Amino acid sequence: MGTIEVPGPEPEWADAAVPLLRGPHSNPAFQESLLAHALGTCRVIGGLRTPLAPLAARLRLTVERGWGGLGQVSAAMFRIERTTFGLSQDDGCDHTSVHVDRAVTDHDAALAVLLAALGLGSGALAFRGTVETGFEPCNGWTA
C-alpha cells in the first residue's frame, strides 16, 4: 500500500482546540476533549474538599489529563454499583467535582455510595447540588 501525502493546514486556520478563533476562513474542525465529552454525559452533583490524587489512589483509578471549559483538568471516570461517576479537578481549584450519569435522579444516594467507597463521611463534602437546583456549600466551604 502506498503512502498518501496529506497537505498541511491552511495558513489562516487557527488551532482546532481554540473555539474563540472562528471566522469565515477558520479551521473547519473544532476539536473536543475526550474528557469534556465523557463528562458531558454526566452532571455535577457535588464537590469534595480534597484534591483528586488521593481519591483516585484510594480507588486505584488512573487519572487522565485533558482540558475543559476552564482550562486543564484531571479526571477519572468509573462505575460503582452500576452508577457511572466522574471525579474532576480543574488546575488551580482546591476541590474535586463529583459527576454522575444524567440518568441518576437520587443524587444524595449516589453521593452516599461514593463516600462509602472512598471511606469518607459527609464532612468531606465541599458542596452539593446541581446547576439546575443550585449549589449548597457544606462544612464551611466557600468558593
PDB file of C-alpha atoms in Angstrom:
ATOM      1  CA  MET A   1       0.000   0.000   0.000  1.00  0.00           C
ATOM      2  CA  GLY A   2       1.426   3.374  -0.977  1.00  0.00           C
ATOM      3  CA  THR A   3       1.514   6.443   1.174  1.00  0.00           C
ATOM      4  CA  ILE A   4      -0.728   9.378   0.509  1.00  0.00           C
ATOM      5  CA  GLU A   5       0.676  12.825   1.097  1.00  0.00           C
ATOM      6  CA  VAL A   6      -1.694  14.893   3.214  1.00  0.00           C
ATOM      7  CA  PRO A   7      -1.444  18.648   2.662  1.00  0.00           C
ATOM      8  CA  GLY A   8      -0.608  20.821   5.668  1.00  0.00           C
ATOM      9  CA  PRO A   9      -3.130  23.156   7.278  1.00  0.00           C
ATOM     10  CA  GLU A  10      -4.284  26.287   5.519  1.00  0.00           C
ATOM     11  CA  PRO A  11      -2.251  29.301   6.724  1.00  0.00           C
ATOM     12  CA  GLU A  12      -5.285  31.158   8.132  1.00  0.00           C
ATOM     13  CA  TRP A  13      -6.587  28.212  10.153  1.00  0.00           C
ATOM     14  CA  ALA A  14      -6.400  28.545  13.932  1.00  0.00           C
ATOM     15  CA  ASP A  15      -5.744  25.679  16.318  1.00  0.00           C
ATOM     16  CA  ALA A  16      -8.845  23.435  16.289  1.00  0.00           C
ATOM     17  CA  ALA A  17      -8.912  23.409  20.107  1.00  0.00           C
ATOM     18  CA  VAL A  18      -9.325  27.208  20.330  1.00  0.00           C
ATOM     19  CA  PRO A  19     -13.091  27.843  19.971  1.00  0.00           C
ATOM     20  CA  LEU A  20     -12.875  31.639  20.125  1.00  0.00           C
ATOM     21  CA  LEU A  21     -10.960  31.913  16.862  1.00  0.00           C
ATOM     22  CA  ARG A  22     -13.845  31.361  14.460  1.00  0.00           C
ATOM     23  CA  GLY A  23     -14.443  33.332  11.287  1.00  0.00           C
ATOM     24  CA  PRO A  24     -15.158  32.998   7.581  1.00  0.00           C
ATOM     25  CA  HIS A  25     -11.795  31.360   6.857  1.00  0.00           C
ATOM     26  CA  SER A  26     -11.420  29.499  10.125  1.00  0.00           C
ATOM     27  CA  ASN A  27     -10.480  25.890  10.619  1.00  0.00           C
ATOM     28  CA  PRO A  28     -13.476  23.676   9.707  1.00  0.00           C
ATOM     29  CA  ALA A  29     -12.629  21.327  12.589  1.00  0.00           C
ATOM     30  CA  PHE A  30     -13.487  22.049  16.216  1.00  0.00           C
ATOM     31  CA  GLN A  31     -11.566  19.704  18.474  1.00  0.00           C
ATOM     32  CA  GLU A  32     -13.282  18.377  21.585  1.00  0.00           C
ATOM     33  CA  SER A  33     -11.575  16.992  24.654  1.00  0.00           C
ATOM     34  CA  LEU A  34     -12.233  13.308  25.319  1.00  0.00           C
ATOM     35  CA  LEU A  35     -12.630  14.152  28.999  1.00  0.00           C
ATOM     36  CA  ALA A  36     -15.036  17.004  28.308  1.00  0.00           C
ATOM     37  CA  HIS A  37     -17.029  14.741  26.014  1.00  0.00           C
ATOM     38  CA  ALA A  38     -17.169  11.949  28.596  1.00  0.00           C
ATOM     39  CA  LEU A  39     -18.019  14.318  31.431  1.00  0.00           C
ATOM     40  CA  GLY A  40     -20.638  15.927  29.190  1.00  0.00           C
ATOM     41  CA  THR A  41     -22.765  12.795  29.601  1.00  0.00           C
ATOM     42  CA  CYS A  42     -22.756  13.476  33.344  1.00  0.00           C
ATOM     43  CA  ARG A  43     -23.789  16.279  35.672  1.00  0.00           C
ATOM     44  CA  VAL A  44     -22.015  17.732  38.680  1.00  0.00           C
ATOM     45  CA  ILE A  45     -23.825  16.792  41.900  1.00  0.00           C
ATOM     46  CA  GLY A  46     -21.277  17.928  44.447  1.00  0.00           C
ATOM     47  CA  GLY A  47     -17.697  18.573  45.339  1.00  0.00           C
ATOM     48  CA  LEU A  48     -15.198  17.098  47.763  1.00  0.00           C
ATOM     49  CA  ARG A  49     -12.817  19.115  49.944  1.00  0.00           C
ATOM     50  CA  THR A  50      -9.775  17.194  48.795  1.00  0.00           C
ATOM     51  CA  PRO A  51      -7.619  17.040  45.678  1.00  0.00           C
ATOM     52  CA  LEU A  52      -8.277  14.324  43.119  1.00  0.00           C
ATOM     53  CA  ALA A  53      -4.994  12.414  43.568  1.00  0.00           C
ATOM     54  CA  PRO A  54      -5.718  10.816  46.983  1.00  0.00           C
ATOM     55  CA  LEU A  55      -9.290   9.993  45.942  1.00  0.00           C
ATOM     56  CA  ALA A  56      -8.060   8.260  42.791  1.00  0.00           C
ATOM     57  CA  ALA A  57      -5.360   6.453  44.778  1.00  0.00           C
ATOM     58  CA  ARG A  58      -7.976   5.136  47.235  1.00  0.00           C
ATOM     59  CA  LEU A  59      -9.965   3.534  44.389  1.00  0.00           C
ATOM     60  CA  ARG A  60      -6.853   2.680  42.337  1.00  0.00           C
ATOM     61  CA  LEU A  61      -8.086   4.812  39.445  1.00  0.00           C
ATOM     62  CA  THR A  62      -5.982   6.101  36.582  1.00  0.00           C
ATOM     63  CA  VAL A  63      -6.179   9.887  36.349  1.00  0.00           C
ATOM     64  CA  GLU A  64      -6.345  11.305  32.840  1.00  0.00           C
ATOM     65  CA  ARG A  65      -5.315  14.810  31.798  1.00  0.00           C
ATOM     66  CA  GLY A  66      -7.167  16.907  29.298  1.00  0.00           C
ATOM     67  CA  TRP A  67      -8.836  20.240  29.007  1.00  0.00           C
ATOM     68  CA  GLY A  68     -12.313  21.558  29.622  1.00  0.00           C
ATOM     69  CA  GLY A  69     -14.114  24.884  29.752  1.00  0.00           C
ATOM     70  CA  LEU A  70     -11.817  26.287  32.440  1.00  0.00           C
ATOM     71  CA  GLY A  71      -8.511  25.024  31.043  1.00  0.00           C
ATOM     72  CA  GLN A  72      -6.512  21.971  32.059  1.00  0.00           C
ATOM     73  CA  VAL A  73      -8.355  19.310  34.032  1.00  0.00           C
ATOM     74  CA  SER A  74      -7.516  15.979  35.652  1.00  0.00           C
ATOM     75  CA  ALA A  75     -10.310  13.412  35.762  1.00  0.00           C
ATOM     76  CA  ALA A  76     -11.200   9.792  36.332  1.00  0.00           C
ATOM     77  CA  MET A  77     -14.352   8.038  35.142  1.00  0.00           C
ATOM     78  CA  PHE A  78     -15.529   4.826  36.832  1.00  0.00           C
ATOM     79  CA  ARG A  79     -18.544   2.835  37.960  1.00  0.00           C
ATOM     80  CA  ILE A  80     -19.733   1.774  41.391  1.00  0.00           C
ATOM     81  CA  GLU A  81     -22.896  -0.332  41.721  1.00  0.00           C
ATOM     82  CA  ARG A  82     -23.980   0.390  38.119  1.00  0.00           C
ATOM     83  CA  THR A  83     -23.654   4.151  38.579  1.00  0.00           C
ATOM     84  CA  THR A  84     -21.190   5.998  36.371  1.00  0.00           C
ATOM     85  CA  PHE A  85     -19.164   8.536  38.326  1.00  0.00           C
ATOM     86  CA  GLY A  86     -16.587  11.080  37.327  1.00  0.00           C
ATOM     87  CA  LEU A  87     -14.179  12.923  39.581  1.00  0.00           C
ATOM     88  CA  SER A  88     -12.526  16.001  38.119  1.00  0.00           C
ATOM     89  CA  GLN A  89     -10.243  18.741  39.325  1.00  0.00           C
ATOM     90  CA  ASP A  90      -9.543  21.855  37.300  1.00  0.00           C
ATOM     91  CA  ASP A  91      -5.990  23.147  37.620  1.00  0.00           C
ATOM     92  CA  GLY A  92      -5.876  25.750  40.380  1.00  0.00           C
ATOM     93  CA  CYS A  93      -9.028  24.501  42.147  1.00  0.00           C
ATOM     94  CA  ASP A  94      -8.835  23.208  45.697  1.00  0.00           C
ATOM     95  CA  HIS A  95     -11.803  20.838  45.390  1.00  0.00           C
ATOM     96  CA  THR A  96     -12.746  17.808  43.310  1.00  0.00           C
ATOM     97  CA  SER A  97     -16.055  17.871  41.451  1.00  0.00           C
ATOM     98  CA  VAL A  98     -18.279  14.787  41.596  1.00  0.00           C
ATOM     99  CA  HIS A  99     -20.176  13.893  38.418  1.00  0.00           C
ATOM    100  CA  VAL A 100     -22.809  11.194  37.858  1.00  0.00           C
ATOM    101  CA  ASP A 101     -24.608   9.948  34.787  1.00  0.00           C
ATOM    102  CA  ARG A 102     -27.529  12.215  33.879  1.00  0.00           C
ATOM    103  CA  ALA A 103     -29.946   9.281  34.330  1.00  0.00           C
ATOM    104  CA  VAL A 104     -29.243   9.245  38.090  1.00  0.00           C
ATOM    105  CA  THR A 105     -32.046  11.031  39.943  1.00  0.00           C
ATOM    106  CA  ASP A 106     -31.186  10.323  43.590  1.00  0.00           C
ATOM    107  CA  HIS A 107     -28.066  12.423  43.968  1.00  0.00           C
ATOM    108  CA  ASP A 108     -27.898  12.032  47.749  1.00  0.00           C
ATOM    109  CA  ALA A 109     -27.842   8.239  47.386  1.00  0.00           C
ATOM    110  CA  ALA A 110     -25.135   8.467  44.712  1.00  0.00           C
ATOM    111  CA  LEU A 111     -23.009  10.697  46.957  1.00  0.00           C
ATOM    112  CA  ALA A 112     -23.506   8.245  49.843  1.00  0.00           C
ATOM    113  CA  VAL A 113     -22.334   5.323  47.674  1.00  0.00           C
ATOM    114  CA  LEU A 114     -19.263   7.270  46.555  1.00  0.00           C
ATOM    115  CA  LEU A 115     -18.364   8.488  50.049  1.00  0.00           C
ATOM    116  CA  ALA A 116     -18.666   4.940  51.405  1.00  0.00           C
ATOM    117  CA  ALA A 117     -16.347   3.606  48.695  1.00  0.00           C
ATOM    118  CA  LEU A 118     -13.880   6.394  49.463  1.00  0.00           C
ATOM    119  CA  GLY A 119     -14.037   5.666  53.204  1.00  0.00           C
ATOM    120  CA  LEU A 120     -15.167   9.239  53.876  1.00  0.00           C
ATOM    121  CA  GLY A 121     -18.075  10.810  55.712  1.00  0.00           C
ATOM    122  CA  SER A 122     -20.267  13.751  54.759  1.00  0.00           C
ATOM    123  CA  GLY A 123     -17.646  16.054  56.292  1.00  0.00           C
ATOM    124  CA  ALA A 124     -15.651  15.604  53.086  1.00  0.00           C
ATOM    125  CA  LEU A 125     -18.303  17.451  51.059  1.00  0.00           C
ATOM    126  CA  ALA A 126     -17.464  20.972  49.929  1.00  0.00           C
ATOM    127  CA  PHE A 127     -20.819  21.488  48.223  1.00  0.00           C
ATOM    128  CA  ARG A 128     -23.803  19.562  46.900  1.00  0.00           C
ATOM    129  CA  GLY A 129     -26.443  20.269  44.273  1.00  0.00           C
ATOM    130  CA  THR A 130     -26.649  20.709  40.522  1.00  0.00           C
ATOM    131  CA  VAL A 131     -26.632  23.554  38.036  1.00  0.00           C
ATOM    132  CA  GLU A 132     -30.419  23.192  37.856  1.00  0.00           C
ATOM    133  CA  THR A 133     -31.067  23.233  41.624  1.00  0.00           C
ATOM    134  CA  GLY A 134     -28.174  25.435  42.662  1.00  0.00           C
ATOM    135  CA  PHE A 135     -25.158  24.531  44.772  1.00  0.00           C
ATOM    136  CA  GLU A 136     -25.261  24.492  48.564  1.00  0.00           C
ATOM    137  CA  PRO A 137     -21.944  24.959  50.414  1.00  0.00           C
ATOM    138  CA  CYS A 138     -21.178  22.283  53.010  1.00  0.00           C
ATOM    139  CA  ASN A 139     -18.883  22.201  56.023  1.00  0.00           C
ATOM    140  CA  GLY A 140     -17.989  25.882  55.863  1.00  0.00           C
ATOM    141  CA  TRP A 141     -16.662  25.678  52.303  1.00  0.00           C
ATOM    142  CA  THR A 142     -16.598  28.862  50.238  1.00  0.00           C
ATOM    143  CA  ALA A 143     -15.945  29.066  46.520  1.00  0.00           C
TER     144      ALA A 143
END
